[in-house]
Short mmCIF file of C-alpha atoms and ligand atoms in Angstrom, two decimals:
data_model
loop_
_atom_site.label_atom_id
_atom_site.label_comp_id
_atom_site.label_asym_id
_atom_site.label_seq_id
_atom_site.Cartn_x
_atom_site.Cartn_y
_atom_site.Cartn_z
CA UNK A 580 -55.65 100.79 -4.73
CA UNK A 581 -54.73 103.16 -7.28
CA UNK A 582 -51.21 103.00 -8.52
CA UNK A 583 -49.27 105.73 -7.66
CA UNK A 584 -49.11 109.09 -10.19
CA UNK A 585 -46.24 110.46 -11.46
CA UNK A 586 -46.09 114.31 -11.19
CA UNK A 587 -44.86 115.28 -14.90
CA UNK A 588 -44.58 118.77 -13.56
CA UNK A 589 -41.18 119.93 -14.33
CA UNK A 590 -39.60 116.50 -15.65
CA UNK A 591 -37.57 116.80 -18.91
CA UNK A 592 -36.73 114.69 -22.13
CA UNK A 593 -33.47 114.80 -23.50
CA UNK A 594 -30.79 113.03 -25.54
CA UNK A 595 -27.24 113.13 -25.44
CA UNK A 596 -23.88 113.20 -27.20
CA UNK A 597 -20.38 113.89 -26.48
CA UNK A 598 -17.69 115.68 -28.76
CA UNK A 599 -15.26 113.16 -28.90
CA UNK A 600 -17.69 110.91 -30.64
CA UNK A 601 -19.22 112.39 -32.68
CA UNK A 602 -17.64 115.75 -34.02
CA UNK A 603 -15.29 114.48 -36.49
CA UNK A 604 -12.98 117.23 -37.50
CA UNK A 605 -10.09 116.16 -35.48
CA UNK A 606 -7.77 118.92 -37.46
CA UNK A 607 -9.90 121.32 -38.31
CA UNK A 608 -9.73 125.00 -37.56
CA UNK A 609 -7.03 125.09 -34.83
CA UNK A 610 -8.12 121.74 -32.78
CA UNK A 611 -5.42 120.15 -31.09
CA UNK A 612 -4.98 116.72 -30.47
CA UNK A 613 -6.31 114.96 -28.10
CA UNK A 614 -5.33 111.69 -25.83
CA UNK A 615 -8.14 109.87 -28.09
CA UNK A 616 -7.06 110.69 -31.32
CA UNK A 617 -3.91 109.25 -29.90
CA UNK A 618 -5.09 106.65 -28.33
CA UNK A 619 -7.27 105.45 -31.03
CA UNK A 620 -4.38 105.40 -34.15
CA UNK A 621 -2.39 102.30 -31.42
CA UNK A 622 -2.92 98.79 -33.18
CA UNK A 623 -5.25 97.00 -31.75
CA UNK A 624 -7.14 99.31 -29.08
CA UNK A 625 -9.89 100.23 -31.48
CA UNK A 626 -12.38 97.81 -33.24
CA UNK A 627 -11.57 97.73 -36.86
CA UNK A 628 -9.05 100.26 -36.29
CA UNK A 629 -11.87 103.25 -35.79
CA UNK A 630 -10.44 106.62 -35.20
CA UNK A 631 -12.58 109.50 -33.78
CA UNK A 632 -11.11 111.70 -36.78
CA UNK A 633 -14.27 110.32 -38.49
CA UNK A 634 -17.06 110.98 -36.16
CA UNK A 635 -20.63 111.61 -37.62
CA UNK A 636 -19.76 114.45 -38.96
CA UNK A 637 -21.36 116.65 -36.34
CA UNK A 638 -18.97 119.56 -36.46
CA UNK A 639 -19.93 119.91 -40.00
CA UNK A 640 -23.64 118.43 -39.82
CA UNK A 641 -24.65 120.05 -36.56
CA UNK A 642 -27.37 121.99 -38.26
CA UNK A 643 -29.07 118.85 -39.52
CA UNK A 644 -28.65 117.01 -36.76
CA UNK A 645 -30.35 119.91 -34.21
CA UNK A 646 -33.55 119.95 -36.94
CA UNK A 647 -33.78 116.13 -36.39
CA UNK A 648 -33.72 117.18 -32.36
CA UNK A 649 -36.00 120.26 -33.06
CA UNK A 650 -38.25 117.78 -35.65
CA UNK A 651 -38.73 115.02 -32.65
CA UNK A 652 -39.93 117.35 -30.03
CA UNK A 653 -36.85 117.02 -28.18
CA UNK A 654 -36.23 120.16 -26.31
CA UNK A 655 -32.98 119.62 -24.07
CA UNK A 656 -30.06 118.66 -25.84
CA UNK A 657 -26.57 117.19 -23.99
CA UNK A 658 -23.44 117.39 -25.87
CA UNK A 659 -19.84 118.26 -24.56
CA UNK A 660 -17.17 120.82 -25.30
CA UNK A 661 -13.88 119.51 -27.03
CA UNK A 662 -11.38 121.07 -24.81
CA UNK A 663 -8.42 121.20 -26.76
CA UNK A 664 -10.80 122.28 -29.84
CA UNK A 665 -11.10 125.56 -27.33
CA UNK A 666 -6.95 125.05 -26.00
CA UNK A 667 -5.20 123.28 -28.50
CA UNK A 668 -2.27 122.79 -26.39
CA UNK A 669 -4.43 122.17 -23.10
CA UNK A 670 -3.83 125.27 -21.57
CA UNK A 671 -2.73 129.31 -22.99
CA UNK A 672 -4.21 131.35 -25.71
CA UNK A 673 -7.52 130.00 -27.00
CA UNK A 674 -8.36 128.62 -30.18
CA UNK A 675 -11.07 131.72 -31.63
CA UNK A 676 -12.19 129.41 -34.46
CA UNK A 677 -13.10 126.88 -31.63
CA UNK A 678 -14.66 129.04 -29.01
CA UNK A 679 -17.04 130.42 -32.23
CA UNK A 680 -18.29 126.84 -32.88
CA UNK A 681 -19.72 126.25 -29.46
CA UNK A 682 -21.10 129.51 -29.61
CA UNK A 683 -22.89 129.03 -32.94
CA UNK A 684 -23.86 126.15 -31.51
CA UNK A 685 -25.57 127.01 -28.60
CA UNK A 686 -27.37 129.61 -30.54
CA UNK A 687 -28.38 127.19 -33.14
CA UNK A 688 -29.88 125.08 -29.81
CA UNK A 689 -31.63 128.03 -28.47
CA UNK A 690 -32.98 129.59 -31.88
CA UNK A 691 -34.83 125.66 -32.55
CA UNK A 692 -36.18 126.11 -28.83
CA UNK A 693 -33.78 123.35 -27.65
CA UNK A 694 -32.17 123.92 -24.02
CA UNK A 695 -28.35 123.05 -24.27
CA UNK A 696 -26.92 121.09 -21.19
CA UNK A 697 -22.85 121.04 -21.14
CA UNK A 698 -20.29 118.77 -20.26
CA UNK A 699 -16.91 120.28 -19.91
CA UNK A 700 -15.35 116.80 -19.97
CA UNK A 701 -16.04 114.35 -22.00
CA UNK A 702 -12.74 112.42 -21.69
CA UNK A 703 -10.76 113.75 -24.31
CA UNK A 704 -8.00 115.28 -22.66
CA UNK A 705 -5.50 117.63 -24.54
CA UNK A 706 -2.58 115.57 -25.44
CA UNK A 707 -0.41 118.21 -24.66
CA UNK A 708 -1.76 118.18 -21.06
CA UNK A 709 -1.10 114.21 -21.08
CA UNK A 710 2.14 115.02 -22.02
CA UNK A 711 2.62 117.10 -19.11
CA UNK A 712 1.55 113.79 -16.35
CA UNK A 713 -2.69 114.67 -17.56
CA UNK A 714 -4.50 113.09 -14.79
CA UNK A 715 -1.73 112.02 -12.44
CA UNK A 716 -0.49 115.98 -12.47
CA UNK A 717 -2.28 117.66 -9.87
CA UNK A 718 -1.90 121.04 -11.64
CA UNK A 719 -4.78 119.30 -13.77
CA UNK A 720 -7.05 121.21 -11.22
CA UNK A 721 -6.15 124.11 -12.21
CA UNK A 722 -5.87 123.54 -16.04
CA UNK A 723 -9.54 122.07 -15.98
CA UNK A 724 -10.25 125.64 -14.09
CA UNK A 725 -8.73 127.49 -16.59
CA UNK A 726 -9.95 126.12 -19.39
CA UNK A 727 -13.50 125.76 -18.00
CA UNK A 728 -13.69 129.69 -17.22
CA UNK A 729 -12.14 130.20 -20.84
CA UNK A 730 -15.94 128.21 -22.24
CA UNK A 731 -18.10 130.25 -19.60
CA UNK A 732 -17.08 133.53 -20.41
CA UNK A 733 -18.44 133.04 -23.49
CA UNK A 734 -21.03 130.45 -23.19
CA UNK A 735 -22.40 130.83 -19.44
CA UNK A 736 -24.80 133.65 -20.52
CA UNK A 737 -27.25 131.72 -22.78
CA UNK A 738 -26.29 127.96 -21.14
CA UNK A 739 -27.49 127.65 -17.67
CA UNK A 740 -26.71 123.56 -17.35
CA UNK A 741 -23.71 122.44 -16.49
CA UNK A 742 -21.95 118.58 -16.29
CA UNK A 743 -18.31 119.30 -14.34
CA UNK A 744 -17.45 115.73 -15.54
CA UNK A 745 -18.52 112.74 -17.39
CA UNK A 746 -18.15 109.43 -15.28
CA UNK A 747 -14.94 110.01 -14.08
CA UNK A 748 -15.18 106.23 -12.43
CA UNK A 749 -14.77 105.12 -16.22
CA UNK A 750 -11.64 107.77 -17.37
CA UNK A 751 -9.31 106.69 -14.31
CA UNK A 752 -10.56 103.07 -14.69
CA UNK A 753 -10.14 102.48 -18.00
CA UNK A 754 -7.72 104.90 -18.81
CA UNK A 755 -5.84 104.36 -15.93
CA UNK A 756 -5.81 101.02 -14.13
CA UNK A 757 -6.29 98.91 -17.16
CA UNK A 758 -5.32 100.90 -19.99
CA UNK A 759 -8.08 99.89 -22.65
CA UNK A 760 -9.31 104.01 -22.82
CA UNK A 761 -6.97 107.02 -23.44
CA UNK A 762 -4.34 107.57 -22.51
CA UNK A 763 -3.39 103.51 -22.19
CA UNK A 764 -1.95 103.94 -18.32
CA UNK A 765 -1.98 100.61 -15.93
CA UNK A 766 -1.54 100.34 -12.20
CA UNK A 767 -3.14 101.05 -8.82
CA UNK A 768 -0.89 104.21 -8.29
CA UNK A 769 -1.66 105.53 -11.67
CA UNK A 770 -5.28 104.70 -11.21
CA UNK A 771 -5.38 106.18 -7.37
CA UNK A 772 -3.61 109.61 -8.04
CA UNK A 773 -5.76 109.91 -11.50
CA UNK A 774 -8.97 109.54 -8.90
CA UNK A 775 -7.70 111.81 -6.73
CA UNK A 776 -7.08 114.29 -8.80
CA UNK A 777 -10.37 113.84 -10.78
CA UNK A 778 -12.58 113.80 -7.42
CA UNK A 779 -10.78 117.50 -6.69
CA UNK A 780 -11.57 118.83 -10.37
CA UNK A 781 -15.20 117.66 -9.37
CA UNK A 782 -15.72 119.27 -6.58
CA UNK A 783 -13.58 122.72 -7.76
CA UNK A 784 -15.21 122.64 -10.99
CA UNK A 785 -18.83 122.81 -9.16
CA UNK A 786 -17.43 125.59 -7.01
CA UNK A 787 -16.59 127.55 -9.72
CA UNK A 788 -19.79 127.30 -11.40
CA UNK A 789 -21.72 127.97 -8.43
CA UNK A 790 -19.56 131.46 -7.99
CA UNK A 791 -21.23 132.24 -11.27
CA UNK A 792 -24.47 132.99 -9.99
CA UNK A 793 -27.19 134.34 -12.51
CA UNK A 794 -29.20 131.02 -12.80
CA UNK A 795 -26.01 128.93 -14.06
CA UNK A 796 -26.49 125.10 -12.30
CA UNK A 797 -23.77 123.21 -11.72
CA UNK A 798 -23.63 119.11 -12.04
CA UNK A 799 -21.99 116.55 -12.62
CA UNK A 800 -22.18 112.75 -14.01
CA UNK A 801 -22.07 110.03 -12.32
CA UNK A 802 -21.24 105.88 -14.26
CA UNK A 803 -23.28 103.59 -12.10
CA UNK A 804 -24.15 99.62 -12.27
CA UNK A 805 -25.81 97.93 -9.20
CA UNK A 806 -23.41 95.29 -8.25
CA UNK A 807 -24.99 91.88 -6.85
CA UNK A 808 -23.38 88.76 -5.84
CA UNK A 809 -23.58 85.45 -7.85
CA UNK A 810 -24.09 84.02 -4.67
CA UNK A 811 -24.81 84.60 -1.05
CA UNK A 812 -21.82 83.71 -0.19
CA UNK A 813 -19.58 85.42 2.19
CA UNK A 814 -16.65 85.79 -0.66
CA UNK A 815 -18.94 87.04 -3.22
CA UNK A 816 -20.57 89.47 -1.00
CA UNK A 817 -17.19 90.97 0.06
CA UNK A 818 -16.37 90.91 -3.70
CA UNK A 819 -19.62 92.12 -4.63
CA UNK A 820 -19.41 95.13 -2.27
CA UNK A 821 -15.11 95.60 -3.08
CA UNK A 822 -16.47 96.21 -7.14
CA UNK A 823 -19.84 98.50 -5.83
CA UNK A 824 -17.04 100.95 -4.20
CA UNK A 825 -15.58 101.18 -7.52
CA UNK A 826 -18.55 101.67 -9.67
CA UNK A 827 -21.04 103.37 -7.50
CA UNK A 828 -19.19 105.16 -4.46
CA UNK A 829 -15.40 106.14 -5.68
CA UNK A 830 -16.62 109.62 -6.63
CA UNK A 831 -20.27 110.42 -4.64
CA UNK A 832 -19.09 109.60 -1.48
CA UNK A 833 -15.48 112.13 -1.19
CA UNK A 834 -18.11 114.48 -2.58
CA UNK A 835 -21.01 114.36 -0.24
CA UNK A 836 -18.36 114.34 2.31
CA UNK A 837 -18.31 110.35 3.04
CA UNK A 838 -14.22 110.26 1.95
CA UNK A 839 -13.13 107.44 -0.18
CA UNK A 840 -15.11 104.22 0.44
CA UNK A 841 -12.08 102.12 1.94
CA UNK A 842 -14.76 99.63 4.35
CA UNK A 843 -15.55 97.28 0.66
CA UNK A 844 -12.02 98.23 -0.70
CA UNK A 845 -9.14 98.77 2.19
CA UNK A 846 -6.83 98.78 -0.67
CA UNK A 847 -8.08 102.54 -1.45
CA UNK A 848 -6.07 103.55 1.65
CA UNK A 849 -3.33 103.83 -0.72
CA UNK A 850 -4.75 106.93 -2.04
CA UNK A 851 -3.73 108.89 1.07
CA UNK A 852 -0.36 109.49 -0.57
CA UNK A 853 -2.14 111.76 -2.98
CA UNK A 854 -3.80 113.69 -0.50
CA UNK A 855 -2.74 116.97 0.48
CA UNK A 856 -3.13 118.67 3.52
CA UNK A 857 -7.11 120.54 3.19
CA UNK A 858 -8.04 118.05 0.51
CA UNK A 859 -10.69 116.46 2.68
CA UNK A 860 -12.83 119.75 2.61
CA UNK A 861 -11.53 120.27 -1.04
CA UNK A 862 -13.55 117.37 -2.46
CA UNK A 863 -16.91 118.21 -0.36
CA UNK A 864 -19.31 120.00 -2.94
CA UNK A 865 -23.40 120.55 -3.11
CA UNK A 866 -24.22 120.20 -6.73
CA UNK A 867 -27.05 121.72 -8.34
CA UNK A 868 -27.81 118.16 -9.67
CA UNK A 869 -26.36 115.21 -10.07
CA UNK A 870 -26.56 112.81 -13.81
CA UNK A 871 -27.07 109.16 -13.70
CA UNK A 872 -25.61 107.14 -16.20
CA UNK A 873 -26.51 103.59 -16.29
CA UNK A 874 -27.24 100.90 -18.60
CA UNK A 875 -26.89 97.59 -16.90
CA UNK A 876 -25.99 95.88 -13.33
CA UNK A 877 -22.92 93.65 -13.28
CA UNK A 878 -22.97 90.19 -11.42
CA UNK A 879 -19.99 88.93 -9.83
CA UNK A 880 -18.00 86.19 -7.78
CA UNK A 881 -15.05 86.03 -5.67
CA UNK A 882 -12.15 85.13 -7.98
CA UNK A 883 -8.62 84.97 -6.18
CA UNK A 884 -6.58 85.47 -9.20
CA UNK A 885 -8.05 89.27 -9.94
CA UNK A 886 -5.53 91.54 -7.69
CA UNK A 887 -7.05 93.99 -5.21
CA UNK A 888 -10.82 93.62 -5.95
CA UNK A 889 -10.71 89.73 -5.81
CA UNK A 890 -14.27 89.71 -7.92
CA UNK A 891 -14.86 88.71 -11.40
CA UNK A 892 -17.78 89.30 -13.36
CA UNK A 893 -20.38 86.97 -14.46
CA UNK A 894 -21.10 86.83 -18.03
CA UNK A 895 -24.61 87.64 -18.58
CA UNK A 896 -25.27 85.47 -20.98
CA UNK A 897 -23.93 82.33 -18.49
CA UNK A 898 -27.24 83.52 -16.40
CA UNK A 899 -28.89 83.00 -19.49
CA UNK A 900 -29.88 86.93 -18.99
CA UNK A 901 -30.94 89.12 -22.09
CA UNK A 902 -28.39 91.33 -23.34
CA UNK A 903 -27.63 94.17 -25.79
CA UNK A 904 -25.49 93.68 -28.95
CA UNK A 905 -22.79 94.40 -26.76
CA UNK A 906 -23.51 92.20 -24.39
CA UNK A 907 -24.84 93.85 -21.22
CA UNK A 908 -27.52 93.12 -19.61
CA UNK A 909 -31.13 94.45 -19.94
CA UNK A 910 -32.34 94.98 -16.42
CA UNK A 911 -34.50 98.06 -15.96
CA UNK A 912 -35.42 97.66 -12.17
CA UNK A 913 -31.21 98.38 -11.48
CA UNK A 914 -32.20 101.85 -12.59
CA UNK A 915 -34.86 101.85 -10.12
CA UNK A 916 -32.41 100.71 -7.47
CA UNK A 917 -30.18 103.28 -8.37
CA UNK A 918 -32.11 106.33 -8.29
CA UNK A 919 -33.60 105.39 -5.03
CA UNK A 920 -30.04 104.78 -3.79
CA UNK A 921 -28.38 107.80 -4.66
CA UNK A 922 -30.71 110.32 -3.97
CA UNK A 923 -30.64 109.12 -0.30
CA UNK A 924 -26.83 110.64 0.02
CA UNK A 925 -26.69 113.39 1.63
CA UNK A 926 -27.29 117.08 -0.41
CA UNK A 927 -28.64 115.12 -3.74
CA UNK A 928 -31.84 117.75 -4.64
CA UNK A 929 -32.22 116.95 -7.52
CA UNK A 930 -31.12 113.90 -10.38
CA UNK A 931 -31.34 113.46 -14.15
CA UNK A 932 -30.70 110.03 -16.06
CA UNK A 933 -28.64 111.48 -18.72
CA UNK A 934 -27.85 109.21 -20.03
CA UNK A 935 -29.51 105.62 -21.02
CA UNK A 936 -29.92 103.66 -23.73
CA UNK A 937 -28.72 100.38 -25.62
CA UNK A 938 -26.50 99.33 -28.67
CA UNK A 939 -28.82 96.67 -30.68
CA UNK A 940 -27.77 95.50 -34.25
CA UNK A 941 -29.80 97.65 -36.34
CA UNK A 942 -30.27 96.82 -39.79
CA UNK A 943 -31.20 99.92 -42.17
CA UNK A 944 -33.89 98.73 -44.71
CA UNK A 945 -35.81 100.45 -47.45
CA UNK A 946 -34.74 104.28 -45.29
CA UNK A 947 -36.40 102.81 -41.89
CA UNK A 948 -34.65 100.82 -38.73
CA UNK A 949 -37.28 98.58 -37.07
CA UNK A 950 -35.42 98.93 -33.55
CA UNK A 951 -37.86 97.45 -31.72
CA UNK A 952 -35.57 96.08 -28.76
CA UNK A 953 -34.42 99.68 -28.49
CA UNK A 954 -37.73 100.73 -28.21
CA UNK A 955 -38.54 98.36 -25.51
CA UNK A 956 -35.10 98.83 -24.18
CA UNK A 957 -36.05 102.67 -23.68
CA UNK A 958 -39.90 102.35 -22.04
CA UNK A 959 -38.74 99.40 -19.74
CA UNK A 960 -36.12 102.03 -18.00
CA UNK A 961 -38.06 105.07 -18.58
CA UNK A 962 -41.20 103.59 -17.00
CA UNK A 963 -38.25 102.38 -13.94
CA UNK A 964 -37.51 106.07 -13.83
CA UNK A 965 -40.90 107.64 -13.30
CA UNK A 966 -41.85 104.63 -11.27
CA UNK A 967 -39.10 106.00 -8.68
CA UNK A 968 -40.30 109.36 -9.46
CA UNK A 969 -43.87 108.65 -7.65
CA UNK A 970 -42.12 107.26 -4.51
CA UNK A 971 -40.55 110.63 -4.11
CA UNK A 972 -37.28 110.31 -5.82
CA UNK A 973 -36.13 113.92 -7.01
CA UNK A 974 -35.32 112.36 -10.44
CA UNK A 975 -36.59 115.28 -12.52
CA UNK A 976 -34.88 114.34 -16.28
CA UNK A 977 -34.18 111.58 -18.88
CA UNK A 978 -31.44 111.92 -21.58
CA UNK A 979 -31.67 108.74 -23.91
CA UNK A 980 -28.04 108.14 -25.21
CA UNK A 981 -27.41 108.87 -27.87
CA UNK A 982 -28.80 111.01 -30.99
CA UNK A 983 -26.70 109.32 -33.22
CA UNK A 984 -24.66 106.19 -33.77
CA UNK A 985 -21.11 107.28 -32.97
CA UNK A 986 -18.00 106.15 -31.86
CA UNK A 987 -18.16 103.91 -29.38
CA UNK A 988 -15.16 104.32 -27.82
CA UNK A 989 -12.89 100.75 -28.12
CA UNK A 990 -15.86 99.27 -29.81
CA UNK A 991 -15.52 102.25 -32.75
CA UNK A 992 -18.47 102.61 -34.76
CA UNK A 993 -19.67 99.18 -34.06
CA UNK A 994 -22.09 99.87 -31.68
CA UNK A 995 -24.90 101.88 -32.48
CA UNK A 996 -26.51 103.20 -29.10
CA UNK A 997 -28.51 106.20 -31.70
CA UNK A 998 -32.18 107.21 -31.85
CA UNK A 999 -30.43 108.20 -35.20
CA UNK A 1000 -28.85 105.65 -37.88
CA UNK A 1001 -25.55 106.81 -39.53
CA UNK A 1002 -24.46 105.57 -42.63
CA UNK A 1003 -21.11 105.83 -42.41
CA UNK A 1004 -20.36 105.84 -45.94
CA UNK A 1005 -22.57 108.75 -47.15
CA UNK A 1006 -22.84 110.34 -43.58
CA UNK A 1007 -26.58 110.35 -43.82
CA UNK A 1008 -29.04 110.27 -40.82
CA UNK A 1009 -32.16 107.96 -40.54
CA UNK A 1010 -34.16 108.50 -37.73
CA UNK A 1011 -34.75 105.32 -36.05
CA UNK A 1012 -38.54 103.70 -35.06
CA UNK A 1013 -37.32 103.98 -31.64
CA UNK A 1014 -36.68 107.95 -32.04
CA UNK A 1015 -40.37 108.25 -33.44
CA UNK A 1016 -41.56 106.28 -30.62
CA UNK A 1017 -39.37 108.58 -27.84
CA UNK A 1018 -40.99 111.92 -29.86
CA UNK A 1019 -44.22 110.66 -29.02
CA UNK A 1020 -43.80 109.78 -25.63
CA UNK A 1021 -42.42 112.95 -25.17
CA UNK A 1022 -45.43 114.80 -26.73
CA UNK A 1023 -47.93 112.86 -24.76
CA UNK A 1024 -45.85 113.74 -21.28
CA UNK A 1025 -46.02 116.97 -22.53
CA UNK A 1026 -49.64 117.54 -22.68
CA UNK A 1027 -50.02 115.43 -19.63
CA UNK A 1028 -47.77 118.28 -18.23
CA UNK A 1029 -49.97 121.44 -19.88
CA UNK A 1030 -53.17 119.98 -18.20
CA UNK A 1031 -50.95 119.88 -15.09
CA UNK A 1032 -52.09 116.32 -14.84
CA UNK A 1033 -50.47 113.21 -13.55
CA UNK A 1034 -50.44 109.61 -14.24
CA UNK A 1035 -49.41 106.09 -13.64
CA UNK A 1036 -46.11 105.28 -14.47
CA UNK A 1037 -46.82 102.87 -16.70
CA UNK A 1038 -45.84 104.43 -20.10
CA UNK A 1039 -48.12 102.40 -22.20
CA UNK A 1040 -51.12 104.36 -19.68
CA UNK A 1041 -50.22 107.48 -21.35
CA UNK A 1042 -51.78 106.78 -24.56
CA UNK A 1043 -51.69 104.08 -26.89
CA UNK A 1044 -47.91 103.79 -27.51
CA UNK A 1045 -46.94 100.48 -29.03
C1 GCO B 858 -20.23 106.27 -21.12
C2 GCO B 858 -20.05 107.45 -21.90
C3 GCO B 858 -20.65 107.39 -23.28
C4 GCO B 858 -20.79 105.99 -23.87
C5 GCO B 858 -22.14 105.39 -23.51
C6 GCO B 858 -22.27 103.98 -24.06
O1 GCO B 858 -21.16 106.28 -20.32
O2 GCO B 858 -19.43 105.37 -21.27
O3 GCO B 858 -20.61 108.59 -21.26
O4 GCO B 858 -19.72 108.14 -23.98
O5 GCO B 858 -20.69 106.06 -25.25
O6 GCO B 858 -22.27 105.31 -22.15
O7 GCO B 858 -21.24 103.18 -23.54
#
């Protein structure tokens, strides 16, 4: 029986990037500081003491970079606005020299033929907002509204896609329950309020671009990691399910109207404290589309010792499992899982991966990088995708991260996730194999696309890749 086809009507190849990691420029022209410039200069947070001040050099090298996109056949291009680049003190009179930046930008996107996708929050908070309670001040609703309608009035004409937030799971985890992201907070009430507050932003910040009209669509990202237990065991399926409410429902489920996921994690209740009378309905939003962000599944066990989730991970490499550089694992069928998963919640139309991808140790040699695990990294999971895309998931994207190497948040500029080497001496780009292989996937999709044809998700069936 013939395999199933994938309809390549419609489906789109990007890559993405954020601000924080890669613009650089962390005083230039009127940017204020933000909680991960802050963050970042604290002994000890950051892997050899990595600041994002460096970056790659994007706010200068944009240009370059965007012919490399343009060059690779790439034609939709993710990146994120530096809010306090556009507010330096979070909220008030903008920063012109800012606002101009995005919208050279965007026209530099557009005049190359690339489509620009936005994310309004990338994580990097204004400090001066953080000094004002950031994410555990509920007036950051109405800052992130400000400041958001401050970028669309002068972006929302020529940029139609739009990201409310970036993984919001992982910026009031990390940043606020165990303090190893900006801005350093620990504790369940710091962590609840800051999820509180983010799941309203959500939803209000999809409201708000939906009031737009004139073609704009409104999204927003989503960090996800199938959870499994170690073993079928009654404890590690309760602990399994107490870390899948984290990762996978904390933010869909208030969304699509589910409320906070408090059967795996009755500790959640606490959250009720933040909740205002009219909240319920305030978190309930229909986005335009939904982005997937996943790069790995996480294994885990009861362990007694962790407070409120009682679950530990399993190291990967205990299971004897392959991993990245980094050490997660490589397990392509968990993006299968899910995309089948999440587009069975209720008003999911339509879903883009935007972002996957994998940091290997690349060695530059002789002007090439022979990323070969990357490249099989990237076909494994994009053959996943369109394999889900045959049995009718509306998965209708795929944004490898990232263009370049950048900073990699507490790893610094260890980890390279880029189609794109930086050498961070010189600042020079070197296009990886793995970006020539992506290019030519692309281009083959492509004319799979102009024939209006279909075809097995197997990647390697679309021509001879290797
Ligand atoms: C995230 C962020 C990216 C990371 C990437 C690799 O998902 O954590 O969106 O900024 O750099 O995912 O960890």
């Amino acid at each position: 029986m013939e395999s199933p086809q994938v309809n390549s009507k419609n489906f789109v190849w990007g890559v993405s990037s954020s601000a924080p990691q890669t613009e650089g420029a962390t005083e230039r022209d009127g940017r204020g500081a933000s909680i991960w410039d802050e963050f970042s200069k604290k002994r000890g947070k950051i892997a050899g003491g990595h600041t994002p001040g460096i970056g790659t050099g994007f706010y200068s090298n944009y240009l370059v970079d965007l012919d490399i996109v343009r060059m690779l056949g790439i034609r939709h291009f993710r990146f994120s606005i530096s809010w306090s680049r556009v507010l330096p003190n979070g909220t008030g009179l903008p920063n012109t020299k800012g606002l101009d930046f995005y919208d050279r930008l965007v026209d530099a996107c557009l005049l190359r033929g690339i489509e620009p996708w936005i994310t309004l929050y990338h994580w990097d908070l204004p400090l001066a907002l953080q000094k004002k309670g950031g994410w555990n001040n509920r007036d950051v609703v109405n800052w992130y509204l400000d400041y958001a309608e401050t970028v669309l009035t002068v972006l929302a004409d020529r940029v139609k896609n739009w990201m409310v937030l970036n993984e919001p799971v992982a910026f009031t985890g990390a940043g606020h329950f165990l303090g190893i992201h900006a801005p350093g907070k620990k504790g369940l009430d710091t962590f609840l309020s800051s999820v509180h507050h983010a799941s309203l932003v959500q939803a209000a910040g999809i409201k708000q671009l939906q009031s737009i009209g004139s073609g704009i669509r409104a999204g927003t990202t989503f960090s996800c990691s199938p959870v499994i237990p170690l073993r079928e065991s009654e404890k590690d399926i309760k602990a399994a399910n107490a870390v899948d409410a984290v990762l996978n429902r904390l933010f869909i489920e208030p969304m699509t109207g589910n409320g906070y996921p408090t059967d795996a994690l009755p500790i959640l209740d606490r959250i009720e404290k933040y909740i205002q009378s009219g909240d319920v309905e305030r978190l309930k939003a229909i986005p335009d589309f939904i982005g997937i962000q996943q790069y790995t599944r996480h294994v885990v066990r009861s362990s007694w010792m962790v407070p409120y989730l009682q679950a530990k991970t399993v190291s990967p490499i205990s299971l004897n499992a392959e991993t990245t550089s980094i050490g997660w694992e490589i397990h392509p069928e968990s993006l299968y899982i899910t995309l089948k998963r999440f587009a069975t919640y209720n008003g999911i139309s339509s879903i883009y991966v935007t972002e996957n991808g994998a940091a290997f140790t690349d060695k530059l040699a002789m002007g090439r990088v022979r990323d070969t695990k990357r490249t099989n990294y990237l076909r494994s999971h994009i053959e996943a995708v369109l394999r889900a895309r045959t049995e009718g998931v509306p998965v209708n994207g795929y944004f490898a991260w990232s263009l370049t190497d950048n900073f990699e948040w507490t790893e610094g500029y260890n980890a390279r996730f880029g189609l794109v080497y930086i050498d961070y001496v010189t600042q020079r780009r070197f296009i990886k194999d793995s970006a020539y292989w992506y290019s030519e996937l692309i281009h083959d999709f492509e004319a799979m696309q102009s024939k209006n044809s279909s075809c097995d998700y197997a990647v390697d069936s679309m021509s001879d890749h290797k």
